[in-house]
Amino acid sequence: MSKGVFITFEGIDGCGKSTQLNLLKNEFKAKGLEFIEVREPGGTAVGEKIRTILLDRKNDSMTRMAELLLFEAARAQITEEVILPALERGVHVLCDRFYDSTSAYQGYANKMGRDLTDFLNMKATNETTPDVTFLLDIDPKTAYGRRATRGEEDRIELMGLSYQEKVREGYLELARTEERITVLDADRSPEAIYEDIRKQVWDLIG
Ligand code: ADP
Ligand code: TYD
């Protein structure tokens, strides 16, 4: 049996990842394809607890290293418990964020360094690499405007626009060296963005 295809969505907060993942999910359903949808951090019992710690505004004393290791801990859990078994069974995996988030947020914006985040990303996932990654690139101000109707900001959103700008730079730098990452202009209609995504996905899945 052939392995499932592993597709990840990346970008700054509010860039439109969930919207695109949903559009793709609907098409997978309509085609009767077997898939699972997961999100990071979270997606497992252990991971959801770690997510609560990571996003809790009260945890403002969390060190950068503690934060990095918590993201990797949640990732190790979901990779071994959910993602790898699905791919082995031939089930496709659609993932809202994966290790590129750590490279951009912790490695680049938090200045923990690419060497460290690359090393931990590989260890946490046993080198499970996405087949394709869609990076939804957008100006943080535009993304922030879209989020205005959402609830209270979490610990990471509270870092503000200049932080999101750094994260964006981190993603774009990563995309320059990683061929699997497709950069998409996310300042377009959801339908226009999705058209680019679906072409590439059906090329891959056939
Ligand atoms: P993310 O998952 O990256 O945080 P969402 O998909 O939840 O982002 O989108 C954030 C907000 O922006 C939502 O209110 C969503 O309806 C809206 N949105 C998503 N994509 C677009 C788009 N292409 N144009 C305008 N608004 C969008
Ligand atoms: P979430 O509510 O899932 O954000 P979004 O809807 O924007 O995807 O919150 C996850 C937050 O954690 C988000 O601000 C990005 C951040 N994050 C990291 O800093 N590093 C990581 O490795 C991951 C997976 C997420």
mmCIF file of C-alpha atoms and ligand atoms in Angstrom:
data_model
loop_
_atom_site.group_PDB
_atom_site.id
_atom_site.type_symbol
_atom_site.label_atom_id
_atom_site.label_comp_id
_atom_site.label_asym_id
_atom_site.label_seq_id
_atom_site.Cartn_x
_atom_site.Cartn_y
_atom_site.Cartn_z
ATOM 1 C CA MET A 1 0.000 0.000 0.000
ATOM 2 C CA SER A 2 1.329 3.468 -0.793
ATOM 3 C CA LYS A 3 1.843 5.914 2.015
ATOM 4 C CA GLY A 4 -0.486 8.825 2.660
ATOM 5 C CA VAL A 5 0.458 12.298 1.514
ATOM 6 C CA PHE A 6 1.468 14.734 4.251
ATOM 7 C CA ILE A 7 0.346 18.338 3.601
ATOM 8 C CA THR A 8 1.047 21.225 5.975
ATOM 9 C CA PHE A 9 -0.216 24.816 6.127
ATOM 10 C CA GLU A 10 1.949 27.579 7.545
ATOM 11 C CA GLY A 11 1.987 31.325 8.035
ATOM 12 C CA ILE A 12 1.612 34.062 10.623
ATOM 13 C CA ASP A 13 -1.398 34.204 12.927
ATOM 14 C CA GLY A 14 -4.619 34.897 11.021
ATOM 15 C CA CYS A 15 -3.116 34.383 7.546
ATOM 16 C CA GLY A 16 -5.984 32.081 6.506
ATOM 17 C CA LYS A 17 -4.583 28.578 7.118
ATOM 18 C CA SER A 18 -7.743 27.108 8.617
ATOM 19 C CA THR A 19 -9.841 28.542 5.794
ATOM 20 C CA GLN A 20 -7.665 26.878 3.147
ATOM 21 C CA LEU A 21 -7.408 23.630 5.066
ATOM 22 C CA ASN A 22 -11.199 23.515 5.233
ATOM 23 C CA LEU A 23 -11.554 24.062 1.500
ATOM 24 C CA LEU A 24 -9.105 21.240 0.826
ATOM 25 C CA LYS A 25 -10.787 19.031 3.397
ATOM 26 C CA ASN A 26 -14.148 19.492 1.665
ATOM 27 C CA GLU A 27 -12.648 18.419 -1.630
ATOM 28 C CA PHE A 28 -10.999 15.378 -0.022
ATOM 29 C CA LYS A 29 -14.394 14.441 1.424
ATOM 30 C CA ALA A 30 -16.166 14.943 -1.902
ATOM 31 C CA LYS A 31 -13.621 12.702 -3.601
ATOM 32 C CA GLY A 32 -14.011 10.049 -0.892
ATOM 33 C CA LEU A 33 -10.318 10.183 0.051
ATOM 34 C CA GLU A 34 -9.231 8.912 3.422
ATOM 35 C CA PHE A 35 -7.595 11.655 5.455
ATOM 36 C CA ILE A 36 -7.197 13.107 8.907
ATOM 37 C CA GLU A 37 -6.974 16.735 9.941
ATOM 38 C CA VAL A 38 -4.690 17.772 12.790
ATOM 39 C CA ARG A 39 -3.397 20.960 14.330
ATOM 40 C CA GLU A 40 -0.297 21.965 16.191
ATOM 41 C CA PRO A 41 0.243 22.422 19.022
ATOM 42 C CA GLY A 42 -2.344 19.883 20.138
ATOM 43 C CA GLY A 43 -4.175 17.039 18.456
ATOM 44 C CA THR A 44 -3.520 14.500 21.223
ATOM 45 C CA ALA A 45 -4.568 14.362 24.884
ATOM 46 C CA VAL A 46 -1.021 15.220 25.970
ATOM 47 C CA GLY A 47 -0.606 17.802 23.210
ATOM 48 C CA GLU A 48 -3.806 19.668 24.080
ATOM 49 C CA LYS A 49 -2.571 20.054 27.661
ATOM 50 C CA ILE A 50 0.732 21.399 26.401
ATOM 51 C CA ARG A 51 -1.183 23.770 24.094
ATOM 52 C CA THR A 52 -3.062 25.196 27.073
ATOM 53 C CA ILE A 53 0.220 25.911 28.850
ATOM 54 C CA LEU A 54 1.775 27.462 25.747
ATOM 55 C CA LEU A 55 -1.100 29.817 24.942
ATOM 56 C CA ASP A 56 -2.052 30.795 28.500
ATOM 57 C CA ARG A 57 -1.542 34.560 28.931
ATOM 58 C CA LYS A 58 -0.762 33.990 32.606
ATOM 59 C CA ASN A 59 2.433 32.147 31.659
ATOM 60 C CA ASP A 60 4.281 35.353 30.848
ATOM 61 C CA SER A 61 7.407 34.141 32.671
ATOM 62 C CA MET A 62 7.910 31.221 30.269
ATOM 63 C CA THR A 63 11.476 31.194 28.983
ATOM 64 C CA ARG A 64 12.216 30.933 25.277
ATOM 65 C CA MET A 65 13.872 27.546 25.787
ATOM 66 C CA ALA A 66 10.925 26.190 27.804
ATOM 67 C CA GLU A 67 8.596 27.383 25.034
ATOM 68 C CA LEU A 68 10.660 25.728 22.309
ATOM 69 C CA LEU A 69 10.825 22.420 24.156
ATOM 70 C CA LEU A 70 7.091 22.429 24.864
ATOM 71 C CA PHE A 71 6.277 22.907 21.172
ATOM 72 C CA GLU A 72 8.644 20.050 20.347
ATOM 73 C CA ALA A 73 7.153 17.839 23.069
ATOM 74 C CA ALA A 74 3.652 18.315 21.658
ATOM 75 C CA ARG A 75 5.038 17.600 18.180
ATOM 76 C CA ALA A 76 6.823 14.407 19.257
ATOM 77 C CA GLN A 77 3.554 13.151 20.719
ATOM 78 C CA ILE A 78 1.352 13.889 17.713
ATOM 79 C CA THR A 79 3.906 12.584 15.221
ATOM 80 C CA GLU A 80 4.289 9.212 16.900
ATOM 81 C CA GLU A 81 0.701 8.826 18.085
ATOM 82 C CA VAL A 82 -1.251 10.177 15.111
ATOM 83 C CA ILE A 83 0.643 11.360 12.023
ATOM 84 C CA LEU A 84 3.031 8.469 11.360
ATOM 85 C CA PRO A 85 0.463 5.699 11.907
ATOM 86 C CA ALA A 86 -1.952 7.462 9.524
ATOM 87 C CA LEU A 87 0.657 7.923 6.784
ATOM 88 C CA GLU A 88 1.727 4.269 7.174
ATOM 89 C CA ARG A 89 -1.895 3.171 6.693
ATOM 90 C CA GLY A 90 -2.102 5.198 3.476
ATOM 91 C CA VAL A 91 -4.249 7.903 5.066
ATOM 92 C CA HIS A 92 -3.497 11.495 3.969
ATOM 93 C CA VAL A 93 -2.677 14.011 6.694
ATOM 94 C CA LEU A 94 -3.697 17.686 6.521
ATOM 95 C CA CYS A 95 -1.897 19.617 9.218
ATOM 96 C CA ASP A 96 -2.506 23.176 10.445
ATOM 97 C CA ARG A 97 1.128 24.085 11.335
ATOM 98 C CA PHE A 98 4.067 21.715 11.750
ATOM 99 C CA TYR A 99 7.761 22.191 12.407
ATOM 100 C CA ASP A 100 8.229 25.174 10.080
ATOM 101 C CA SER A 101 6.278 27.149 12.711
ATOM 102 C CA THR A 102 9.039 26.397 15.189
ATOM 103 C CA SER A 103 11.708 27.482 12.694
ATOM 104 C CA ALA A 104 9.904 30.790 12.065
ATOM 105 C CA TYR A 105 8.582 31.649 15.559
ATOM 106 C CA GLN A 106 11.182 30.157 17.902
ATOM 107 C CA GLY A 107 14.187 29.821 15.597
ATOM 108 C CA TYR A 108 13.961 33.138 13.773
ATOM 109 C CA ALA A 109 11.682 35.556 15.661
ATOM 110 C CA ASN A 110 12.780 34.365 19.126
ATOM 111 C CA LYS A 111 16.393 34.046 17.930
ATOM 112 C CA MET A 112 16.886 30.505 19.186
ATOM 113 C CA GLY A 113 18.747 29.758 15.952
ATOM 114 C CA ARG A 114 18.173 27.494 12.969
ATOM 115 C CA ASP A 115 20.741 24.873 14.063
ATOM 116 C CA LEU A 116 18.909 24.214 17.307
ATOM 117 C CA THR A 117 15.403 24.264 15.836
ATOM 118 C CA ASP A 118 16.434 22.084 12.861
ATOM 119 C CA PHE A 119 17.980 19.571 15.253
ATOM 120 C CA LEU A 120 14.957 19.451 17.569
ATOM 121 C CA ASN A 121 12.492 19.402 14.670
ATOM 122 C CA MET A 122 14.207 16.311 13.256
ATOM 123 C CA LYS A 123 14.405 14.575 16.651
ATOM 124 C CA ALA A 124 10.782 15.315 17.582
ATOM 125 C CA THR A 125 9.440 13.972 14.295
ATOM 126 C CA ASN A 126 11.907 11.179 13.614
ATOM 127 C CA GLU A 127 12.557 13.057 10.362
ATOM 128 C CA THR A 128 8.962 12.925 9.164
ATOM 129 C CA THR A 129 8.925 15.547 6.414
ATOM 130 C CA PRO A 130 5.809 17.057 4.801
ATOM 131 C CA ASP A 131 5.391 16.245 1.100
ATOM 132 C CA VAL A 132 4.232 19.786 0.471
ATOM 133 C CA THR A 133 3.890 22.883 2.626
ATOM 134 C CA PHE A 134 1.737 25.874 1.732
ATOM 135 C CA LEU A 135 3.046 29.110 3.205
ATOM 136 C CA LEU A 136 0.293 31.746 3.201
ATOM 137 C CA ASP A 137 2.258 34.949 3.035
ATOM 138 C CA ILE A 138 0.591 38.181 4.114
ATOM 139 C CA ASP A 139 1.303 41.529 5.712
ATOM 140 C CA PRO A 140 0.680 41.187 9.482
ATOM 141 C CA LYS A 141 -1.489 44.331 9.485
ATOM 142 C CA THR A 142 -3.844 42.767 6.944
ATOM 143 C CA ALA A 143 -3.932 39.510 8.887
ATOM 144 C CA TYR A 144 -4.555 41.401 12.113
ATOM 145 C CA GLY A 145 -7.457 43.288 10.533
ATOM 146 C CA ARG A 146 -9.067 40.004 9.585
ATOM 147 C CA ARG A 147 -8.798 38.829 13.162
ATOM 148 C CA ALA A 148 -10.449 41.856 14.712
ATOM 149 C CA THR A 149 -13.672 40.019 15.401
ATOM 150 C CA ARG A 150 -11.977 37.140 17.179
ATOM 151 C CA GLY A 151 -11.795 36.630 20.954
ATOM 152 C CA GLU A 152 -9.065 37.551 23.421
ATOM 153 C CA GLU A 153 -5.482 37.342 22.162
ATOM 154 C CA ASP A 154 -3.408 34.386 23.386
ATOM 155 C CA ARG A 155 0.119 34.599 24.844
ATOM 156 C CA ILE A 156 1.799 34.525 21.432
ATOM 157 C CA GLU A 157 -0.626 36.902 19.685
ATOM 158 C CA LEU A 158 0.037 39.365 22.512
ATOM 159 C CA MET A 159 3.613 39.750 21.207
ATOM 160 C CA GLY A 160 2.229 42.197 18.641
ATOM 161 C CA LEU A 161 2.707 43.196 15.011
ATOM 162 C CA SER A 162 6.489 43.639 14.999
ATOM 163 C CA TYR A 163 6.818 40.068 16.246
ATOM 164 C CA GLN A 164 4.531 38.823 13.459
ATOM 165 C CA GLU A 165 6.681 40.767 10.982
ATOM 166 C CA LYS A 166 9.757 38.852 12.210
ATOM 167 C CA VAL A 167 7.897 35.578 11.958
ATOM 168 C CA ARG A 168 6.957 36.428 8.386
ATOM 169 C CA GLU A 169 10.616 37.133 7.552
ATOM 170 C CA GLY A 170 11.584 33.848 9.178
ATOM 171 C CA TYR A 171 9.118 31.928 7.031
ATOM 172 C CA LEU A 172 10.246 33.609 3.822
ATOM 173 C CA GLU A 173 13.879 32.893 4.603
ATOM 174 C CA LEU A 174 13.026 29.261 5.236
ATOM 175 C CA ALA A 175 11.132 29.045 1.955
ATOM 176 C CA ARG A 176 14.258 30.174 0.092
ATOM 177 C CA THR A 177 16.051 26.956 1.079
ATOM 178 C CA GLU A 178 13.200 24.435 1.352
ATOM 179 C CA GLU A 179 11.888 23.280 -1.990
ATOM 180 C CA ARG A 180 8.807 21.623 -0.513
ATOM 181 C CA ILE A 181 7.491 25.047 0.605
ATOM 182 C CA THR A 182 5.199 26.848 -1.835
ATOM 183 C CA VAL A 183 4.779 30.538 -1.027
ATOM 184 C CA LEU A 184 1.303 31.859 -1.812
ATOM 185 C CA ASP A 185 0.154 35.457 -1.794
ATOM 186 C CA ALA A 186 -2.541 35.266 0.890
ATOM 187 C CA ASP A 187 -3.856 38.773 0.249
ATOM 188 C CA ARG A 188 -6.350 37.461 -2.310
ATOM 189 C CA SER A 189 -9.783 35.916 -2.124
ATOM 190 C CA PRO A 190 -9.966 32.502 -0.448
ATOM 191 C CA GLU A 191 -11.055 31.009 -3.792
ATOM 192 C CA ALA A 192 -8.061 32.423 -5.696
ATOM 193 C CA ILE A 193 -5.617 31.110 -3.103
ATOM 194 C CA TYR A 194 -7.298 27.731 -3.047
ATOM 195 C CA GLU A 195 -7.031 27.400 -6.820
ATOM 196 C CA ASP A 196 -3.214 27.415 -6.484
ATOM 197 C CA ILE A 197 -3.333 24.892 -3.665
ATOM 198 C CA ARG A 198 -5.633 22.409 -5.314
ATOM 199 C CA LYS A 199 -3.571 22.306 -8.540
ATOM 200 C CA GLN A 200 -0.493 21.308 -6.638
ATOM 201 C CA VAL A 201 -2.280 18.808 -4.417
ATOM 202 C CA TRP A 202 -3.927 16.951 -7.303
ATOM 203 C CA ASP A 203 -0.617 16.868 -9.155
ATOM 204 C CA LEU A 204 0.770 15.081 -6.119
ATOM 205 C CA ILE A 205 -2.121 12.743 -5.381
ATOM 206 C CA GLY A 206 -3.191 12.152 -8.946
HETATM 207 P P1 ADP B 1 -5.586 31.121 10.569
HETATM 208 O O1 ADP B 1 -6.083 29.707 10.638
HETATM 209 O O2 ADP B 1 -4.349 31.242 9.744
HETATM 210 O O3 ADP B 1 -5.460 31.774 11.903
HETATM 211 P P2 ADP B 1 -8.224 31.736 9.444
HETATM 212 O O4 ADP B 1 -8.399 30.828 8.285
HETATM 213 O O5 ADP B 1 -8.912 31.359 10.720
HETATM 214 O O6 ADP B 1 -6.654 31.968 9.756
HETATM 215 O O7 ADP B 1 -8.618 33.193 8.975
HETATM 216 C C1 ADP B 1 -8.588 34.303 9.847
HETATM 217 C C2 ADP B 1 -9.786 35.230 9.524
HETATM 218 O O8 ADP B 1 -9.622 35.761 8.222
HETATM 219 C C3 ADP B 1 -11.127 34.509 9.530
HETATM 220 O O9 ADP B 1 -12.093 35.413 10.021
HETATM 221 C C4 ADP B 1 -11.371 34.185 8.063
HETATM 222 O O10 ADP B 1 -12.741 34.107 7.749
HETATM 223 C C5 ADP B 1 -10.711 35.365 7.369
HETATM 224 N N1 ADP B 1 -10.084 34.993 6.066
HETATM 225 C C6 ADP B 1 -9.447 33.840 5.762
HETATM 226 N N2 ADP B 1 -8.966 33.871 4.497
HETATM 227 C C7 ADP B 1 -9.315 35.070 3.988
HETATM 228 C C8 ADP B 1 -9.096 35.735 2.716
HETATM 229 N N3 ADP B 1 -8.427 35.124 1.724
HETATM 230 N N4 ADP B 1 -9.572 36.971 2.567
HETATM 231 C C9 ADP B 1 -10.246 37.608 3.552
HETATM 232 N N5 ADP B 1 -10.487 37.053 4.776
HETATM 233 C C10 ADP B 1 -10.033 35.809 5.001
HETATM 234 P P1 TYD B 2 -3.281 28.862 17.115
HETATM 235 O O1 TYD B 2 -4.469 29.389 17.844
HETATM 236 O O2 TYD B 2 -3.308 27.465 16.611
HETATM 237 O O3 TYD B 2 -2.866 29.896 16.003
HETATM 238 P P2 TYD B 2 -3.314 30.036 14.506
HETATM 239 O O4 TYD B 2 -4.827 29.987 14.473
HETATM 240 O O5 TYD B 2 -2.725 31.338 14.100
HETATM 241 O O6 TYD B 2 -2.661 28.871 13.821
HETATM 242 O O7 TYD B 2 -2.052 29.085 18.091
HETATM 243 C C1 TYD B 2 -0.834 28.567 17.879
HETATM 244 C C2 TYD B 2 0.182 29.623 18.200
HETATM 245 O O8 TYD B 2 1.438 28.999 18.491
HETATM 246 C C3 TYD B 2 0.436 30.570 17.038
HETATM 247 O O9 TYD B 2 0.620 31.887 17.535
HETATM 248 C C4 TYD B 2 1.741 30.089 16.469
HETATM 249 C C5 TYD B 2 2.452 29.505 17.644
HETATM 250 N N1 TYD B 2 3.395 28.413 17.350
HETATM 251 C C6 TYD B 2 4.752 28.595 17.612
HETATM 252 O O10 TYD B 2 5.174 29.659 18.082
HETATM 253 N N2 TYD B 2 5.619 27.565 17.358
HETATM 254 C C7 TYD B 2 5.203 26.349 16.884
HETATM 255 O O11 TYD B 2 6.023 25.426 16.670
HETATM 256 C C8 TYD B 2 3.789 26.183 16.619
HETATM 257 C C9 TYD B 2 3.277 24.872 16.092
HETATM 258 C C10 TYD B 2 2.924 27.233 16.864
#
